[in-house]
Coordinates of C-alpha atoms in Angstrom, one line a residue:
M6 CA 0.0 0.0 0.0
N7 CA 2.8 2.4 0.9
E8 CA 4.7 1.5 -2.3
K9 CA 1.6 2.3 -4.4
K10 CA 1.1 5.6 -2.5
D11 CA 4.8 6.5 -3.1
Q12 CA 4.4 5.7 -6.8
C13 CA 1.3 7.9 -7.1
S14 CA 3.1 10.7 -5.3
R15 CA 6.1 10.5 -7.8
L16 CA 3.7 10.3 -10.7
A17 CA 1.8 13.4 -9.5
T18 CA 5.1 15.3 -9.2
R19 CA 6.4 14.3 -12.6
V20 CA 3.3 15.0 -14.7
D21 CA 1.6 17.7 -12.6
I22 CA -1.6 15.8 -11.7
P23 CA -3.8 18.0 -9.5
D24 CA -4.1 16.9 -5.9
F25 CA -7.8 16.1 -6.1
L26 CA -7.2 13.6 -8.9
I27 CA -4.3 11.6 -7.3
P28 CA -6.7 8.9 -6.0
W29 CA -7.9 8.4 -9.5
A30 CA -4.5 8.4 -11.2
D31 CA -4.9 4.7 -12.2
R32 CA -7.8 5.7 -14.5
F33 CA -5.3 7.6 -16.6
Y34 CA -2.0 5.7 -16.3
E35 CA -1.4 1.9 -16.5
P36 CA 1.2 0.4 -14.1
L37 CA 3.8 -0.1 -16.9
E38 CA 3.4 3.5 -18.0
V39 CA 4.0 4.7 -14.4
E40 CA 7.1 2.7 -14.4
L41 CA 8.2 4.2 -17.7
I42 CA 7.6 7.7 -16.3
D43 CA 9.9 6.8 -13.4
I44 CA 12.6 5.5 -15.7
L45 CA 12.6 8.5 -18.0
G46 CA 12.5 11.1 -15.2
N47 CA 13.2 14.6 -16.6
D48 CA 15.4 13.4 -19.5
A49 CA 14.7 12.9 -23.2
P50 CA 16.5 9.6 -24.2
D51 CA 16.1 7.8 -27.5
M52 CA 14.6 4.3 -27.7
A53 CA 18.0 2.6 -27.2
A54 CA 18.7 4.6 -24.0
V55 CA 15.2 3.8 -22.7
A56 CA 15.8 0.1 -23.3
S57 CA 19.1 0.3 -21.5
R58 CA 17.6 2.1 -18.5
W59 CA 14.7 -0.4 -18.3
E60 CA 17.0 -3.4 -18.2
A61 CA 19.0 -1.8 -15.4
A62 CA 15.9 -0.9 -13.4
P63 CA 15.3 -3.1 -10.3
D64 CA 12.3 -5.4 -10.2
S65 CA 11.0 -4.3 -13.6
V66 CA 10.0 -6.2 -16.7
C67 CA 10.8 -4.5 -20.1
P68 CA 7.9 -4.8 -22.5
Q69 CA 8.3 -7.5 -25.1
D70 CA 8.1 -5.0 -27.9
L71 CA 9.5 -1.8 -26.5
E72 CA 9.1 0.2 -29.7
A73 CA 5.4 -0.6 -29.9
F74 CA 5.0 0.2 -26.2
L75 CA 6.6 3.6 -26.7
E76 CA 4.5 4.3 -29.7
R77 CA 1.3 3.5 -27.8
S78 CA 2.5 5.6 -24.9
F79 CA 3.1 8.5 -27.3
K80 CA -0.4 8.1 -28.9
R81 CA -2.0 8.0 -25.5
G82 CA -0.4 11.3 -24.5
V83 CA 1.8 9.7 -21.8
L84 CA 5.0 10.7 -23.7
N85 CA 6.0 13.4 -26.1
R86 CA 8.4 12.7 -29.0
D87 CA 10.7 15.1 -30.9
D88 CA 11.9 15.0 -34.5
R89 CA 14.9 12.9 -33.5
W90 CA 12.7 10.3 -31.8
H91 CA 13.7 11.3 -28.3
Y92 CA 11.0 10.6 -25.7
R93 CA 10.0 12.9 -22.8
V94 CA 7.3 12.5 -20.2
A95 CA 4.2 14.6 -21.2
D96 CA 2.5 16.6 -18.6
F97 CA -1.0 15.7 -17.4
H98 CA -2.7 18.3 -19.6
T99 CA -1.5 16.4 -22.6
R100 CA -2.6 13.1 -21.2
Y101 CA -6.0 14.4 -20.2
D102 CA -6.7 15.9 -23.6
I103 CA -6.2 12.5 -25.3
W104 CA -8.1 10.6 -22.5
A105 CA -11.1 12.9 -22.8
L106 CA -11.2 12.6 -26.6
F107 CA -10.9 8.9 -26.9
E108 CA -11.2 7.1 -23.6
S109 CA -14.4 8.7 -22.2
W110 CA -15.1 9.3 -18.5
Q111 CA -15.0 5.7 -17.4
D112 CA -15.9 5.8 -13.7
I113 CA -14.7 9.2 -12.7
P114 CA -17.3 10.7 -10.3
D115 CA -19.2 13.7 -11.4
D116 CA -17.7 16.0 -8.8
I117 CA -14.2 15.0 -9.8
Q118 CA -15.1 15.5 -13.5
Y119 CA -16.3 19.0 -12.6
L120 CA -13.1 19.9 -10.8
L121 CA -11.0 18.5 -13.6
N122 CA -12.8 20.5 -16.3
H123 CA -12.4 23.7 -14.4
W124 CA -8.7 22.9 -13.6
E125 CA -8.2 22.5 -17.4
L126 CA -10.2 25.6 -18.2
D127 CA -8.0 27.6 -15.7
F128 CA -4.9 26.3 -17.5
Y129 CA -6.3 27.4 -20.9
R130 CA -7.1 30.8 -19.4
D131 CA -3.7 31.3 -17.9
R132 CA -1.9 30.2 -21.1
H133 CA -3.8 32.7 -23.2
R134 CA -4.3 35.6 -20.8
D135 CA -1.3 37.7 -22.0
L136 CA -2.4 37.4 -25.7
V137 CA -5.9 38.4 -24.8
E138 CA -4.6 41.4 -22.9
D139 CA -2.5 42.3 -25.9
L140 CA -5.5 42.1 -28.2
K141 CA -7.3 44.5 -25.8
H142 CA -4.5 47.0 -26.4
N143 CA -4.7 46.7 -30.2
R144 CA -1.4 44.9 -30.7
V145 CA -0.8 44.1 -34.4
R146 CA -1.3 40.4 -35.1
D147 CA 1.7 38.1 -35.8
I148 CA 0.4 35.6 -38.4
S149 CA 2.5 32.8 -36.7
E150 CA 0.3 33.2 -33.6
R151 CA -2.9 31.3 -33.4
W152 CA -6.1 32.7 -32.0
P153 CA -9.8 32.0 -32.9
E154 CA -12.0 34.2 -35.1
Y155 CA -15.5 33.8 -36.3
L156 CA -15.9 32.8 -39.9
L157 CA -19.0 33.0 -42.0
L158 CA -20.0 29.8 -43.8
H159 CA -18.5 30.7 -47.2
E160 CA -15.3 31.8 -45.5
A161 CA -15.0 28.5 -43.7
E162 CA -15.4 26.7 -47.0
A163 CA -12.6 28.8 -48.5
L164 CA -10.4 27.9 -45.6
I165 CA -10.9 24.2 -46.2
D166 CA -10.0 24.8 -49.9
A167 CA -6.8 26.6 -48.9
V168 CA -5.3 23.9 -46.7
A169 CA -3.3 20.8 -47.7
Q170 CA -5.2 18.1 -45.7
V171 CA -8.1 17.9 -43.3
Y172 CA -8.3 15.5 -40.4
L173 CA -11.5 14.8 -38.5
W174 CA -11.2 14.8 -34.7
P175 CA -13.6 14.7 -31.8
C176 CA -14.2 18.2 -30.3
N177 CA -12.0 18.2 -27.2
C178 CA -14.1 21.1 -25.6
R179 CA -17.3 19.2 -26.0
A180 CA -15.7 15.9 -24.9
M181 CA -14.5 17.5 -21.7
M182 CA -17.3 19.8 -20.7
G183 CA -20.3 17.7 -21.9
R184 CA -22.8 20.5 -21.4
C185 CA -24.7 20.0 -24.7
R186 CA -26.0 17.3 -26.9
N187 CA -24.4 18.5 -30.1
P188 CA -22.2 16.2 -32.2
I189 CA -18.7 15.4 -31.0
Y190 CA -17.0 14.6 -34.3
T191 CA -16.9 18.1 -35.7
C192 CA -13.3 19.3 -35.2
L193 CA -11.5 19.7 -38.6
R194 CA -7.8 19.9 -38.0
F195 CA -5.1 20.7 -40.6
S196 CA -2.4 18.6 -39.1
N197 CA -2.7 15.2 -37.4
N198 CA -1.3 15.4 -33.9
R199 CA 0.0 11.9 -32.8
G200 CA -1.6 10.4 -35.9
L201 CA -4.9 10.0 -34.1
G202 CA -7.3 11.8 -36.5
W203 CA -9.0 10.5 -39.6
E204 CA -7.9 12.1 -42.9
I205 CA -11.0 13.0 -44.9
S206 CA -11.7 14.7 -48.2
K207 CA -12.4 18.4 -48.4
Q208 CA -15.9 17.7 -49.7
R209 CA -16.6 15.5 -46.6
A210 CA -15.2 18.2 -44.4
K211 CA -17.5 20.8 -45.9
E212 CA -20.5 18.5 -45.4
I213 CA -19.6 18.0 -41.8
M214 CA -19.3 21.8 -41.4
R215 CA -22.6 22.6 -43.1
E216 CA -24.4 20.0 -41.1
A217 CA -22.9 21.5 -37.9
N218 CA -24.1 25.0 -39.0
R219 CA -27.6 23.6 -39.6
K220 CA -27.6 22.4 -36.1
G221 CA -26.7 25.8 -34.8
L222 CA -22.9 25.4 -34.3
M223 CA -20.7 28.4 -35.1
Q224 CA -17.6 28.2 -37.4
S225 CA -14.4 29.4 -35.8
G226 CA -11.0 29.4 -37.4
E227 CA -8.1 28.8 -35.0
I228 CA -5.3 29.2 -37.5
S229 CA -1.8 30.5 -37.9
V230 CA 0.7 30.6 -40.8
L231 CA 3.8 28.5 -40.7
P232 CA 7.2 29.8 -42.0
D233 CA 6.7 27.9 -45.3
G234 CA 3.4 29.7 -45.8
A235 CA 1.2 26.7 -44.9
I236 CA -1.9 27.2 -42.8
D237 CA -2.0 25.3 -39.5
G238 CA -4.6 25.0 -36.9
A239 CA -8.3 23.9 -37.1
L240 CA -11.8 24.8 -38.2
C241 CA -14.0 24.4 -35.1
N242 CA -17.7 24.0 -35.0
C243 CA -18.5 25.5 -31.7
C244 CA -21.3 25.8 -29.2
A245 CA -21.4 28.5 -26.5
D246 CA -21.8 26.0 -23.7
C247 CA -18.7 23.9 -24.0
C248 CA -16.2 25.8 -26.1
F249 CA -13.1 26.8 -24.2
P250 CA -12.5 30.1 -26.2
H251 CA -16.1 31.2 -25.5
L252 CA -15.8 30.3 -21.8
L253 CA -12.4 32.1 -21.6
S254 CA -13.8 35.3 -23.3
T255 CA -16.4 35.5 -20.5
R256 CA -13.8 35.1 -17.8
L257 CA -11.5 37.7 -19.2
Q258 CA -14.2 40.1 -20.5
A259 CA -13.0 39.7 -24.1
E260 CA -16.3 38.7 -25.7
K261 CA -15.6 40.5 -29.0
M262 CA -12.0 39.4 -29.2
W263 CA -11.8 35.7 -28.4
P264 CA -13.1 34.5 -30.8
L265 CA -12.6 37.6 -32.8
T266 CA -15.8 39.4 -34.0
R267 CA -15.5 40.5 -37.6
Y268 CA -19.2 41.1 -38.5
L269 CA -22.4 42.3 -37.0
A270 CA -25.9 41.0 -37.9
H271 CA -28.3 43.4 -39.6
A272 CA -32.0 42.8 -40.1
D273 CA -34.1 43.8 -43.1
R274 CA -37.5 45.0 -41.7
D275 CA -39.3 44.5 -45.1
A276 CA -38.1 40.9 -45.5
C277 CA -38.5 39.8 -41.9
T278 CA -41.7 37.8 -41.2
G279 CA -41.1 37.7 -37.4
C280 CA -40.9 33.8 -37.3
G281 CA -38.5 33.9 -34.4
R282 CA -36.2 31.2 -35.8
C283 CA -33.1 33.5 -35.4
V284 CA -34.0 34.2 -31.8
R285 CA -33.9 30.5 -31.0
R286 CA -30.6 30.0 -33.0
C287 CA -28.6 32.9 -31.6
P288 CA -26.1 31.4 -29.1
F289 CA -25.7 34.7 -27.2
D290 CA -29.3 35.9 -26.8
A291 CA -28.5 38.9 -29.0
I292 CA -31.8 38.8 -30.8
A293 CA -35.2 39.5 -29.4
L294 CA -38.7 39.5 -31.1
D295 CA -40.6 42.7 -30.7
K296 CA -44.4 42.0 -30.5
P297 CA -46.6 44.0 -32.9
A298 CA -48.6 46.9 -31.5
N299 CA -51.8 45.6 -33.2
D300 CA -53.0 42.8 -35.5
L301 CA -52.2 44.9 -38.6
E302 CA -48.4 44.8 -37.9
R303 CA -45.9 42.0 -38.0
A304 CA -43.5 41.1 -35.3
F305 CA -39.9 42.2 -36.0
I306 CA -36.6 41.2 -34.6
R307 CA -34.3 43.5 -32.7
I308 CA -30.6 42.8 -32.7
N309 CA -28.4 43.9 -29.7
E310 CA -25.1 44.9 -31.3
E311 CA -23.3 44.8 -28.0
Q312 CA -24.1 41.1 -27.6
C313 CA -23.8 40.1 -31.2
R314 CA -20.6 38.3 -31.9
G315 CA -21.0 38.1 -35.7
C316 CA -21.0 34.3 -35.9
G317 CA -23.6 34.3 -38.7
I318 CA -25.8 31.5 -37.2
C319 CA -28.8 33.8 -37.4
S320 CA -28.2 34.6 -41.0
T321 CA -27.8 31.0 -42.2
G322 CA -30.9 30.0 -40.4
C323 CA -33.1 32.7 -41.8
R324 CA -35.4 31.2 -44.4
D325 CA -36.6 34.7 -45.5
K326 CA -33.0 35.9 -46.1
A327 CA -33.8 38.9 -43.9
I328 CA -30.5 38.9 -42.0
S329 CA -27.2 40.0 -43.6
M330 CA -23.8 40.1 -42.0
V331 CA -22.1 43.6 -42.1
K332 CA -18.3 43.6 -42.2
L333 CA -16.6 45.6 -39.4
D334 CA -13.7 48.0 -40.4
G335 CA -10.4 48.0 -38.6
V336 CA -10.5 44.4 -37.3
D337 CA -7.1 42.7 -37.3
S338 CA -8.2 39.4 -38.8
L339 CA -5.8 36.7 -40.2
F340 CA -8.5 35.8 -42.8
D341 CA -8.4 39.4 -44.1
K342 CA -4.6 39.4 -44.5
Q343 CA -4.9 37.5 -47.8
V344 CA -3.2 34.4 -46.6
I345 CA -6.3 32.4 -47.4

């Protein structure tokens, strides 16, 4: 019992597991993986060095196929690997991301799940806080930096056309938070981290995106430009309930900046029939339906520009084509820098 407790304590120190999760560490790491983490320590050895260390370790059994074991540990987010195939222990944020995406919640209690989600959200907030503050002070964007911005449907389609490959992933925000019933398999990434995504055609990617839009999910491009000019990042199909960027924007009072607002919705009074569909679709309660003064008048929508994020969900859902998206001037958008 004491040996297992010591092992969990060492694991928590090495991978930065939060204290409240230590009793549940075996849900995330298998015994042989814990031993591997002990053997690697803070170093970054190659496979031959790992094998040598393992054979020298007391009371340990080296996996029959060490290469396959290291590859599996890499894919599970237990290890990181550099271009020279040197291995290093990954922190728990990395492991948790993969676990949430592909291994479900297993038997983690609801209260522990809640704490874990907010621990990860705090990490996301702290990692991006400085960039958000820079945006508030109108710093000019560096195209190598990635931050989210709302894209209209036709812009999202153009983004898909501009990238080399598209890989379908589960949405990590929705997999972690679980606050809505929207589809999970909606994240369209442009590189394939750890080889875990499914490469799909651009046509299939557009179909997934259009269906997500029909269900009321917003399109957000989280992109940057690599030194060779290639576009990296992802096209996200977001809800306002689970999406980390949206939750962060509320915490840091950056609602128009993260994701970046580039448009505002505008209603055509003559075309609007007052059906209220856009009111129901708006993720931010930015649209209200004004009741008519008498039976001779129609209901008409009122758009609160302070609350509107410019996601375009109201416009794509309007059967009467009564809502247009008006471009804002002076917004530092990567999409408008003619890299797409």
